Amino acid sequence: LTIERWLEQAVADLRARGLEEAVPVVEAFARSMKVLRAGDWNHSAATAESPSSQSDRA
Amino acid sequence: MTAQPTLDIVGAGHLLRSGRLTSLELTRSCLDRIDALNPQLNAFITITRDEALTRAKNADHELAAGHDRGPLHGIPISLKDIIDQRGVVTTAASRARDPVAAAADAPVTAVLREAGAVFVGKTNLHEFALGTTSDESAFGPVRHWLDDTRSPGGSSGGSAVAVATGMSLASIGTDTGGSIRIPAAACGMVGLKPGLGEVRTDAVVPLSRTLDHVGPITRTVTDAALIYTVLTGVPTTMDPESLRGRRLGVLQGYFTARLEPAVRTACDRAVHTLQEAGALIDTLEIPHAFAIPAIYLGILFSEAAAYHGALLDERGDRYTPGVRQRLEAARYVLGEDYVRAMAGRDVIRDEVDHALEGRHALIAPGLVITAPEIGAATVSIDKISEPVRSVMLRATQPFNVTGHPALVLPCGTDARNLPCSLQVIGRRGATPDLLALALGCEAQIRGFG
């Protein structure tokens, strides 16, 4: 789910629930999502590098 | 005799044990202050007058009989109204919760009770601790003790005002992003966030299960150390540590890029004073500090939404509007972004650990502004306008993310006589060392006024 699509869906849902005032908060969080997703600590499934934790491996 | 508003726990203890003051007199003095000041400052939601007077009388009888429970024996203390106290409703400053009296003490309350503390009441806060200004409360805003048009900070705003005005000699607060340290800093008090997990959070209304901390707001570092020892059972020193040869790293970048000028001046002066006292000062940055607000928010929102979701569906209209909006927005955070935030948290924690290698402590501002006006949504620093909440969280939230112990202490005032504050951050698992160092810092910095 891209940030843009996520934001679009969250805003639509908030409006449908009569919570228009919360829209600026999700818009602000979308900016935080960009930082989280761009973090150089994230691991990509496309690369050979893997997370150190094995706790969630089947 | 009437206790002075500057009386601290150590001073009161001396008076109690020398027979020059009784716990009943001291407690009545605090209750009188509550009666006189609370209508204006709104620091308390519930006043437990009868229980306080009964416990004070018992404390006096026990002392007279030679049964001394220790430094908190007979000392009036308040609890943030998010911590369960047997027989008293825990409101969390919200109309959304059921008004049912707590059946039992929270562990932290029980420990204080066993130590002889006298509970005078439950203090007002930012609803459900989700805010830094204590003005979104179902019971009305808490007002700053030096200027009632200003916020005392939050979320433990009532606790800081209670201690600053002598309505209680100490207060127990909670700190998820700075909610002990922010109001302590704004009100010129000492606020200690112990290390993550050091003080139990059971029967304390949660905001974020992995960021929440419980700790004291006090007048002095010594008092904070006394309460820390009671809460954890871990011994601490009461003697100020010499600063000679102590290596202190002053955090730059994220922590000081935008500071209110008076705060910058006060903190710079404090650091200079510590250096003159023999501390070895250097500066450093936390490489990924820019990501801290996003990491914090990703964790906070996810964990707060998990706790509040059902109540929002059932009684969302009973929350204060701003708190409801933030919690409703929090419900949209994706699991994958929560995991990214938690992974980022490990990075920040490692970087702070690394920064503390070869240093005794880190130094930062406690709060990058002085107390804001009540209701202000934004604040301008260096002509850049930012949300008040983001600004107030900036210097404190990193150490909720990392779990390091951190303490704020006053280090001066701005032109309006509003307090400025310095933050000292210690190694994980070494809160007593942080307190010993902070005692040394306090001995040097105090007197700026």
Short mmCIF file of C-alpha atoms in Angstrom, two decimals:
data_model
loop_
_atom_site.label_atom_id
_atom_site.label_comp_id
_atom_site.label_asym_id
_atom_site.label_seq_id
_atom_site.Cartn_x
_atom_site.Cartn_y
_atom_site.Cartn_z
CA LEU A 1 0.00 0.00 0.00
CA THR A 2 1.63 3.24 -1.06
CA ILE A 3 1.55 6.19 1.27
CA GLU A 4 -0.56 8.13 -1.20
CA ARG A 5 -3.13 5.32 -1.48
CA TRP A 6 -3.09 4.82 2.28
CA LEU A 7 -3.74 8.51 2.87
CA GLU A 8 -6.51 8.60 0.31
CA GLN A 9 -8.27 5.66 1.95
CA ALA A 10 -7.77 6.93 5.50
CA VAL A 11 -9.13 10.38 4.64
CA ALA A 12 -12.13 8.88 2.86
CA ASP A 13 -12.87 6.62 5.82
CA LEU A 14 -12.54 9.45 8.33
CA ARG A 15 -14.95 11.59 6.29
CA ALA A 16 -17.40 8.72 5.99
CA ARG A 17 -17.32 8.39 9.77
CA GLY A 18 -17.90 12.10 10.32
CA LEU A 19 -14.36 12.65 11.62
CA GLU A 20 -13.21 15.35 9.20
CA GLU A 21 -11.26 17.09 12.00
CA ALA A 22 -8.88 14.14 12.22
CA VAL A 23 -7.79 14.50 8.58
CA PRO A 24 -4.84 16.85 9.35
CA VAL A 25 -3.55 14.28 11.84
CA VAL A 26 -3.42 11.47 9.27
CA GLU A 27 -1.88 13.89 6.78
CA ALA A 28 0.82 14.64 9.34
CA PHE A 29 1.34 10.95 9.96
CA ALA A 30 1.77 10.38 6.24
CA ARG A 31 4.89 12.53 6.48
CA SER A 32 6.13 10.31 9.32
CA MET A 33 5.43 7.25 7.18
CA LYS A 34 7.75 8.65 4.52
CA VAL A 35 10.54 8.88 7.09
CA LEU A 36 9.86 5.37 8.38
CA ARG A 37 9.80 3.83 4.92
CA ALA A 38 12.93 5.66 3.82
CA GLY A 39 14.86 4.54 6.92
CA ASP A 40 18.19 2.96 6.05
CA TRP A 41 17.59 0.41 8.79
CA ASN A 42 14.82 -1.26 6.79
CA HIS A 43 15.53 -4.54 5.07
CA SER A 44 14.26 -5.34 1.61
CA ALA A 45 13.05 -8.76 0.53
CA ALA A 46 14.76 -8.08 -2.79
CA THR A 47 18.25 -8.12 -1.35
CA ALA A 48 20.43 -10.84 0.10
CA GLU A 49 20.72 -8.96 3.39
CA SER A 50 18.30 -10.24 6.00
CA PRO A 51 17.21 -9.05 9.44
CA SER A 52 19.20 -10.35 12.39
CA SER A 53 16.08 -11.51 14.20
CA GLN A 54 14.83 -14.96 13.23
CA SER A 55 11.87 -14.92 15.55
CA ASP A 56 9.28 -14.51 12.79
CA ARG A 57 10.63 -17.11 10.38
CA ALA A 58 8.54 -20.15 9.74
CA MET B 1 3.72 25.49 62.22
CA THR B 2 2.82 26.10 58.59
CA ALA B 3 4.99 24.37 56.03
CA GLN B 4 6.64 26.70 53.56
CA PRO B 5 6.01 26.13 49.86
CA THR B 6 9.73 25.54 49.44
CA LEU B 7 9.76 22.66 51.90
CA ASP B 8 11.09 19.49 50.33
CA ILE B 9 10.90 15.88 51.49
CA VAL B 10 14.31 15.93 53.14
CA GLY B 11 13.53 19.15 55.03
CA ALA B 12 10.11 17.91 56.08
CA GLY B 13 11.64 14.65 57.27
CA HIS B 14 14.05 16.50 59.54
CA LEU B 15 11.20 18.55 61.01
CA LEU B 16 9.01 15.48 61.51
CA ARG B 17 11.74 13.52 63.27
CA SER B 18 12.81 16.44 65.45
CA GLY B 19 9.25 16.92 66.66
CA ARG B 20 8.98 20.44 65.23
CA LEU B 21 6.30 19.42 62.76
CA THR B 22 3.72 16.66 62.65
CA SER B 23 2.51 14.88 59.57
CA LEU B 24 -0.97 16.08 60.45
CA GLU B 25 0.19 19.72 60.43
CA LEU B 26 2.09 19.20 57.21
CA THR B 27 -0.83 17.46 55.54
CA ARG B 28 -3.28 20.14 56.68
CA SER B 29 -0.93 22.74 55.27
CA CYS B 30 -0.97 21.01 51.88
CA LEU B 31 -4.75 20.64 51.97
CA ASP B 32 -5.06 24.34 52.84
CA ARG B 33 -2.95 25.18 49.82
CA ILE B 34 -5.12 22.98 47.65
CA ASP B 35 -8.23 24.76 48.97
CA ALA B 36 -6.66 28.15 48.29
CA LEU B 37 -5.00 27.50 44.93
CA ASN B 38 -6.82 24.70 43.17
CA PRO B 39 -9.85 26.79 42.13
CA GLN B 40 -7.45 28.92 40.09
CA LEU B 41 -4.83 26.37 38.98
CA ASN B 42 -7.01 23.25 38.58
CA ALA B 43 -4.14 20.94 39.48
CA PHE B 44 -6.30 18.35 41.24
CA ILE B 45 -9.25 16.31 39.99
CA THR B 46 -9.88 14.51 43.29
CA ILE B 47 -8.85 15.56 46.79
CA THR B 48 -8.63 12.66 49.23
CA ARG B 49 -8.87 14.82 52.34
CA ASP B 50 -10.28 12.30 54.81
CA GLU B 51 -7.89 9.53 53.86
CA ALA B 52 -4.98 11.97 53.97
CA LEU B 53 -5.82 13.20 57.46
CA THR B 54 -6.33 9.65 58.74
CA ARG B 55 -3.03 8.48 57.26
CA ALA B 56 -1.23 11.54 58.63
CA LYS B 57 -2.50 10.85 62.15
CA ASN B 58 -1.40 7.23 61.83
CA ALA B 59 2.00 8.35 60.59
CA ASP B 60 2.40 10.56 63.65
CA HIS B 61 1.36 7.77 65.99
CA GLU B 62 3.81 5.37 64.39
CA LEU B 63 6.69 7.83 64.59
CA ALA B 64 5.86 8.55 68.22
CA ALA B 65 5.95 4.81 68.88
CA GLY B 66 9.34 4.50 67.21
CA HIS B 67 8.08 2.93 64.00
CA ASP B 68 9.78 4.88 61.19
CA ARG B 69 8.91 3.71 57.69
CA GLY B 70 11.65 5.76 56.06
CA PRO B 71 11.99 9.02 54.16
CA LEU B 72 8.40 9.14 52.88
CA HIS B 73 6.86 8.48 56.28
CA GLY B 74 4.15 11.08 56.80
CA ILE B 75 4.99 12.96 53.58
CA PRO B 76 2.04 14.35 51.54
CA ILE B 77 2.26 13.06 47.98
CA SER B 78 -0.11 13.33 45.02
CA LEU B 79 -0.73 10.82 42.26
CA LYS B 80 -1.42 11.62 38.64
CA ASP B 81 -5.02 10.59 38.05
CA ILE B 82 -4.00 7.79 35.76
CA ILE B 83 -2.57 5.66 38.58
CA ASP B 84 -4.93 3.48 40.60
CA GLN B 85 -5.43 4.29 44.24
CA ARG B 86 -7.65 1.92 46.21
CA GLY B 87 -11.17 3.33 46.70
CA VAL B 88 -10.69 6.30 44.35
CA VAL B 89 -11.90 6.68 40.76
CA THR B 90 -9.10 6.86 38.19
CA THR B 91 -10.49 9.31 35.64
CA ALA B 92 -7.48 9.73 33.32
CA ALA B 93 -9.00 13.23 32.93
CA SER B 94 -11.67 11.71 30.71
CA ARG B 95 -15.45 11.39 30.68
CA ALA B 96 -15.14 8.30 28.52
CA ARG B 97 -14.12 5.96 31.35
CA ASP B 98 -16.52 4.32 33.76
CA PRO B 99 -16.45 6.25 37.06
CA VAL B 100 -15.74 3.19 39.18
CA ALA B 101 -13.44 3.34 42.18
CA ALA B 102 -10.26 1.30 41.87
CA ALA B 103 -10.53 -1.96 43.79
CA ALA B 104 -6.84 -2.04 44.62
CA ASP B 105 -3.73 0.09 44.59
CA ALA B 106 -1.44 0.02 41.60
CA PRO B 107 1.87 -1.57 42.63
CA VAL B 108 3.50 1.86 42.62
CA THR B 109 0.77 3.19 44.94
CA ALA B 110 1.06 0.17 47.20
CA VAL B 111 4.80 0.66 47.58
CA LEU B 112 4.33 4.32 48.49
CA ARG B 113 1.56 3.40 50.94
CA GLU B 114 3.81 0.87 52.64
CA ALA B 115 6.51 3.56 52.82
CA GLY B 116 4.14 5.77 54.81
CA ALA B 117 3.25 8.33 52.13
CA VAL B 118 0.12 10.40 52.71
CA PHE B 119 -1.98 10.64 49.55
CA VAL B 120 -3.62 14.06 49.31
CA GLY B 121 -5.25 13.66 45.91
CA LYS B 122 -5.22 12.75 42.24
CA THR B 123 -3.82 15.34 39.87
CA ASN B 124 -5.21 16.68 36.61
CA LEU B 125 -3.56 15.80 33.29
CA HIS B 126 -3.89 15.89 29.55
CA GLU B 127 -6.70 13.41 28.83
CA PHE B 128 -5.33 9.86 28.78
CA ALA B 129 -1.83 11.40 28.89
CA LEU B 130 -2.05 12.07 25.14
CA GLY B 131 -0.71 15.60 25.03
CA THR B 132 1.91 17.99 26.35
CA THR B 133 -0.15 20.94 27.57
CA SER B 134 -2.72 19.61 30.08
CA ASP B 135 -5.40 21.79 28.51
CA GLU B 136 -7.41 18.96 26.94
CA SER B 137 -8.91 17.53 30.12
CA ALA B 138 -12.53 16.72 30.86
CA PHE B 139 -12.00 18.66 34.07
CA GLY B 140 -10.67 21.82 32.45
CA PRO B 141 -7.13 23.03 31.78
CA VAL B 142 -4.35 23.00 34.36
CA ARG B 143 -2.86 26.47 34.69
CA HIS B 144 0.78 27.40 35.22
CA TRP B 145 1.59 28.39 38.79
CA LEU B 146 3.59 31.48 37.71
CA ASP B 147 1.25 32.71 34.97
CA ASP B 148 -2.26 31.33 34.77
CA THR B 149 -2.57 32.22 31.09
CA ARG B 150 0.11 29.64 30.35
CA SER B 151 0.27 25.87 30.28
CA PRO B 152 2.34 24.06 32.91
CA GLY B 153 3.21 21.46 30.30
CA GLY B 154 1.95 17.92 30.34
CA SER B 155 0.69 15.46 30.41
CA SER B 156 1.46 15.41 34.16
CA GLY B 157 0.71 19.14 34.42
CA GLY B 158 -1.29 18.95 37.64
CA SER B 159 1.51 17.02 39.30
CA ALA B 160 4.13 19.65 38.49
CA VAL B 161 1.88 22.50 39.66
CA ALA B 162 1.05 20.62 42.86
CA VAL B 163 4.73 20.25 43.76
CA ALA B 164 5.70 23.77 42.68
CA THR B 165 3.04 25.31 44.93
CA GLY B 166 3.42 23.03 47.93
CA MET B 167 0.04 21.37 47.44
CA SER B 168 2.03 18.16 47.79
CA LEU B 169 5.73 17.66 48.45
CA ALA B 170 6.11 15.32 45.49
CA SER B 171 3.95 13.76 42.84
CA ILE B 172 4.04 10.56 40.85
CA GLY B 173 3.57 11.01 37.13
CA THR B 174 3.90 9.05 33.94
CA ASP B 175 6.12 9.74 30.95
CA THR B 176 5.48 8.32 27.48
CA GLY B 177 7.18 11.05 25.44
CA GLY B 178 8.17 13.46 28.20
CA SER B 179 5.06 13.73 30.36
CA ILE B 180 7.05 13.87 33.61
CA ARG B 181 9.98 15.89 32.29
CA ILE B 182 8.04 18.42 30.19
CA PRO B 183 5.85 19.76 33.01
CA ALA B 184 8.70 19.55 35.50
CA ALA B 185 10.80 21.63 33.09
CA ALA B 186 8.02 24.13 32.41
CA CYS B 187 7.37 24.58 36.13
CA GLY B 188 10.98 24.71 37.38
CA MET B 189 10.86 21.35 39.14
CA VAL B 190 12.91 18.16 38.96
CA GLY B 191 11.43 15.32 36.91
CA LEU B 192 12.86 11.82 36.69
CA LYS B 193 12.00 9.30 34.01
CA PRO B 194 13.67 6.11 35.23
CA GLY B 195 14.91 3.52 32.77
CA LEU B 196 12.33 1.55 30.83
CA GLY B 197 10.77 -1.13 33.01
CA GLU B 198 12.39 -0.04 36.27
CA VAL B 199 9.11 1.04 37.85
CA ARG B 200 6.05 -1.14 37.34
CA THR B 201 3.25 0.30 35.21
CA ASP B 202 0.55 -2.21 36.20
CA ALA B 203 -2.79 -0.56 37.07
CA VAL B 204 -1.62 2.64 35.44
CA VAL B 205 -3.85 3.60 32.49
CA PRO B 206 -1.60 2.87 29.52
CA LEU B 207 -0.91 5.15 26.61
CA SER B 208 1.80 3.11 24.88
CA ARG B 209 2.78 -0.19 26.42
CA THR B 210 6.42 -0.03 25.31
CA LEU B 211 7.00 3.71 25.85
CA ASP B 212 5.25 4.30 29.20
CA HIS B 213 7.33 5.04 32.30
CA VAL B 214 6.37 5.97 35.89
CA GLY B 215 8.45 8.37 37.99
CA PRO B 216 8.50 11.32 40.37
CA ILE B 217 8.24 15.09 40.08
CA THR B 218 9.98 16.73 43.03
CA ARG B 219 11.57 19.98 44.20
CA THR B 220 15.09 18.53 44.33
CA VAL B 221 17.20 15.76 42.86
CA THR B 222 17.65 14.32 46.35
CA ASP B 223 13.88 13.96 46.70
CA ALA B 224 13.71 12.30 43.28
CA ALA B 225 16.40 9.85 44.39
CA LEU B 226 14.52 9.09 47.61
CA ILE B 227 11.35 8.27 45.71
CA TYR B 228 13.22 6.29 43.07
CA THR B 229 14.72 4.14 45.82
CA VAL B 230 11.33 3.57 47.42
CA LEU B 231 9.74 2.66 44.08
CA THR B 232 12.49 0.31 42.92
CA GLY B 233 14.28 -0.84 46.05
CA VAL B 234 17.54 0.22 44.40
CA PRO B 235 19.79 2.25 46.72
CA THR B 236 20.99 5.71 45.67
CA THR B 237 23.46 8.16 47.15
CA MET B 238 22.37 11.39 48.81
CA ASP B 239 25.79 13.02 48.43
CA PRO B 240 26.43 15.24 45.41
CA GLU B 241 29.02 13.68 43.15
CA SER B 242 32.05 15.76 42.27
CA LEU B 243 31.95 16.72 38.62
CA ARG B 244 35.72 16.80 38.33
CA GLY B 245 36.75 14.54 35.48
CA ARG B 246 33.18 13.56 34.62
CA ARG B 247 32.75 13.27 30.88
CA LEU B 248 29.54 14.89 29.65
CA GLY B 249 28.47 14.85 26.01
CA VAL B 250 26.34 17.82 25.01
CA LEU B 251 23.86 16.75 22.35
CA GLN B 252 23.68 18.99 19.30
CA GLY B 253 21.86 18.90 15.98
CA TYR B 254 18.29 17.65 16.44
CA PHE B 255 18.39 18.69 20.10
CA THR B 256 19.58 22.28 19.65
CA ALA B 257 18.83 23.24 16.05
CA ARG B 258 15.77 25.22 17.10
CA LEU B 259 15.78 26.49 20.68
CA GLU B 260 13.99 29.46 22.18
CA PRO B 261 16.83 31.99 22.72
CA ALA B 262 16.33 32.17 26.48
CA VAL B 263 16.50 28.38 26.73
CA ARG B 264 19.67 28.32 24.65
CA THR B 265 21.27 30.96 26.88
CA ALA B 266 20.26 29.19 30.09
CA CYS B 267 21.48 25.79 28.89
CA ASP B 268 24.76 27.21 27.57
CA ARG B 269 25.36 28.92 30.91
CA ALA B 270 24.59 25.73 32.78
CA VAL B 271 27.01 23.71 30.67
CA HIS B 272 29.68 26.36 31.18
CA THR B 273 29.09 26.15 34.93
CA LEU B 274 29.47 22.36 34.85
CA GLN B 275 32.70 22.77 32.91
CA GLU B 276 34.02 25.25 35.46
CA ALA B 277 33.22 22.67 38.14
CA GLY B 278 35.58 20.25 36.44
CA ALA B 279 33.36 18.36 34.03
CA LEU B 280 34.97 17.41 30.72
CA ILE B 281 32.58 18.62 28.05
CA ASP B 282 32.39 17.61 24.42
CA THR B 283 29.64 17.77 21.82
CA LEU B 284 28.09 15.12 19.63
CA GLU B 285 25.07 14.24 17.53
CA ILE B 286 22.85 11.18 17.29
CA PRO B 287 23.10 10.21 13.61
CA HIS B 288 19.48 9.10 13.11
CA ALA B 289 17.94 11.65 15.47
CA PHE B 290 16.03 13.22 12.58
CA ALA B 291 13.88 10.07 12.46
CA ILE B 292 12.97 10.06 16.15
CA PRO B 293 9.59 11.87 15.85
CA ALA B 294 8.44 9.47 13.12
CA ILE B 295 9.63 6.42 15.07
CA TYR B 296 7.98 7.69 18.23
CA LEU B 297 4.70 8.43 16.50
CA GLY B 298 4.61 5.08 14.71
CA ILE B 299 4.97 3.25 18.02
CA LEU B 300 2.75 5.55 20.07
CA PHE B 301 -0.11 5.60 17.58
CA SER B 302 -0.16 1.84 17.09
CA GLU B 303 -0.07 1.01 20.78
CA ALA B 304 -2.54 3.74 21.81
CA ALA B 305 -4.98 2.69 19.09
CA ALA B 306 -4.89 -0.90 20.28
CA TYR B 307 -5.92 0.21 23.77
CA HIS B 308 -8.50 2.84 22.82
CA GLY B 309 -10.14 1.34 19.73
CA ALA B 310 -13.10 -0.29 21.43
CA LEU B 311 -13.83 2.71 23.66
CA LEU B 312 -13.60 5.06 20.67
CA ASP B 313 -16.24 2.98 18.90
CA GLU B 314 -18.49 2.93 21.94
CA ARG B 315 -18.03 6.45 23.39
CA GLY B 316 -15.86 8.42 21.03
CA ASP B 317 -17.96 11.53 21.57
CA ARG B 318 -17.00 11.60 25.26
CA TYR B 319 -13.31 12.21 24.56
CA THR B 320 -12.07 15.78 24.31
CA PRO B 321 -12.07 16.66 20.59
CA GLY B 322 -8.31 16.95 20.06
CA VAL B 323 -7.50 13.71 21.86
CA ARG B 324 -10.24 11.89 19.97
CA GLN B 325 -8.89 13.16 16.65
CA ARG B 326 -5.38 11.94 17.37
CA LEU B 327 -6.57 8.55 18.57
CA GLU B 328 -8.87 8.09 15.60
CA ALA B 329 -6.05 8.97 13.23
CA ALA B 330 -3.82 6.53 15.10
CA ARG B 331 -6.08 3.64 14.12
CA TYR B 332 -4.96 3.80 10.50
CA VAL B 333 -1.29 3.02 11.12
CA LEU B 334 -0.31 -0.12 9.26
CA GLY B 335 1.38 -3.05 10.94
CA GLU B 336 4.30 -2.84 8.53
CA ASP B 337 4.97 0.76 9.56
CA TYR B 338 4.82 -0.16 13.24
CA VAL B 339 7.50 -2.78 12.56
CA ARG B 340 9.61 -0.18 10.73
CA ALA B 341 9.26 2.12 13.73
CA MET B 342 10.30 -0.63 16.12
CA ALA B 343 13.32 -1.44 13.96
CA GLY B 344 14.24 2.25 13.90
CA ARG B 345 13.93 2.28 17.66
CA ASP B 346 16.72 -0.32 17.90
CA VAL B 347 18.93 1.93 15.79
CA ILE B 348 18.35 4.99 17.97
CA ARG B 349 18.88 2.99 21.17
CA ASP B 350 22.18 1.63 19.87
CA GLU B 351 23.30 5.12 18.86
CA VAL B 352 22.53 6.55 22.30
CA ASP B 353 24.29 3.58 23.93
CA HIS B 354 27.28 4.31 21.69
CA ALA B 355 27.17 8.00 22.61
CA LEU B 356 27.42 7.01 26.27
CA GLU B 357 30.50 4.86 25.74
CA GLY B 358 33.33 6.75 27.43
CA ARG B 359 30.96 9.38 28.80
CA HIS B 360 29.22 9.50 32.17
CA ALA B 361 26.11 11.21 30.81
CA LEU B 362 24.61 13.17 27.95
CA ILE B 363 23.25 16.70 28.29
CA ALA B 364 20.37 18.29 26.38
CA PRO B 365 17.68 20.89 27.00
CA GLY B 366 14.72 19.59 28.97
CA LEU B 367 12.24 21.61 26.95
CA VAL B 368 13.18 23.72 23.94
CA ILE B 369 10.69 26.47 24.83
CA THR B 370 9.37 27.93 28.06
CA ALA B 371 5.73 27.45 29.06
CA PRO B 372 3.43 28.21 26.10
CA GLU B 373 0.13 30.06 26.28
CA ILE B 374 -2.87 27.87 27.04
CA GLY B 375 -4.59 26.85 23.82
CA ALA B 376 -1.71 27.78 21.52
CA ALA B 377 -1.62 25.34 18.60
CA THR B 378 1.71 26.47 17.23
CA VAL B 379 4.86 28.15 18.45
CA SER B 380 7.42 30.07 16.44
CA ILE B 381 11.17 29.57 16.92
CA ASP B 382 13.61 31.32 14.61
CA LYS B 383 10.58 32.49 12.59
CA ILE B 384 9.58 28.89 11.88
CA SER B 385 6.13 27.91 13.12
CA GLU B 386 5.65 24.36 14.43
CA PRO B 387 2.94 22.51 16.34
CA VAL B 388 3.34 23.09 20.09
CA ARG B 389 3.14 19.35 20.74
CA SER B 390 6.01 18.51 18.39
CA VAL B 391 8.18 21.25 19.85
CA MET B 392 7.53 20.24 23.45
CA LEU B 393 8.26 16.57 22.78
CA ARG B 394 11.47 17.16 20.85
CA ALA B 395 14.10 16.84 23.57
CA THR B 396 12.39 14.24 25.74
CA GLN B 397 10.79 11.67 23.41
CA PRO B 398 14.14 10.25 22.24
CA PHE B 399 14.70 8.64 25.63
CA ASN B 400 11.26 7.06 25.73
CA VAL B 401 12.15 5.50 22.41
CA THR B 402 15.50 4.27 23.76
CA GLY B 403 14.55 3.60 27.39
CA HIS B 404 17.52 5.48 28.88
CA PRO B 405 16.97 7.12 32.28
CA ALA B 406 16.69 10.90 32.03
CA LEU B 407 16.19 13.72 34.50
CA VAL B 408 15.39 17.41 34.11
CA LEU B 409 16.41 20.12 36.55
CA PRO B 410 15.89 23.90 36.44
CA CYS B 411 18.72 26.02 35.06
CA GLY B 412 17.39 29.56 34.81
CA THR B 413 14.47 31.62 33.59
CA ASP B 414 13.43 33.64 30.59
CA ALA B 415 12.56 37.35 30.64
CA ARG B 416 9.06 36.55 31.92
CA ASN B 417 10.56 34.56 34.82
CA LEU B 418 9.39 31.28 33.30
CA PRO B 419 11.73 28.37 34.04
CA CYS B 420 14.28 26.85 31.66
CA SER B 421 15.55 23.34 32.18
CA LEU B 422 18.53 21.09 31.54
CA GLN B 423 18.20 17.36 30.86
CA VAL B 424 20.77 14.78 31.96
CA ILE B 425 20.63 11.35 30.33
CA GLY B 426 22.30 8.32 31.86
CA ARG B 427 23.27 4.83 30.81
CA ARG B 428 20.65 2.13 30.65
CA GLY B 429 20.58 0.13 33.87
CA ALA B 430 22.47 2.85 35.75
CA THR B 431 19.81 5.23 37.07
CA PRO B 432 21.56 5.54 40.48
CA ASP B 433 24.68 6.78 38.66
CA LEU B 434 22.55 9.32 36.79
CA LEU B 435 21.02 10.52 40.05
CA ALA B 436 24.45 10.85 41.70
CA LEU B 437 25.69 12.91 38.77
CA ALA B 438 22.51 15.00 38.72
CA LEU B 439 23.02 15.78 42.41
CA GLY B 440 26.42 17.15 41.48
CA CYS B 441 24.94 19.15 38.61
CA GLU B 442 22.19 20.54 40.84
CA ALA B 443 24.73 21.66 43.43
CA GLN B 444 26.46 23.75 40.76
CA ILE B 445 23.56 25.00 38.69
CA ARG B 446 21.17 25.98 41.46
CA GLY B 447 21.20 29.67 42.16
CA PHE B 448 20.70 30.93 38.66
CA GLY B 449 17.18 31.83 39.71
#
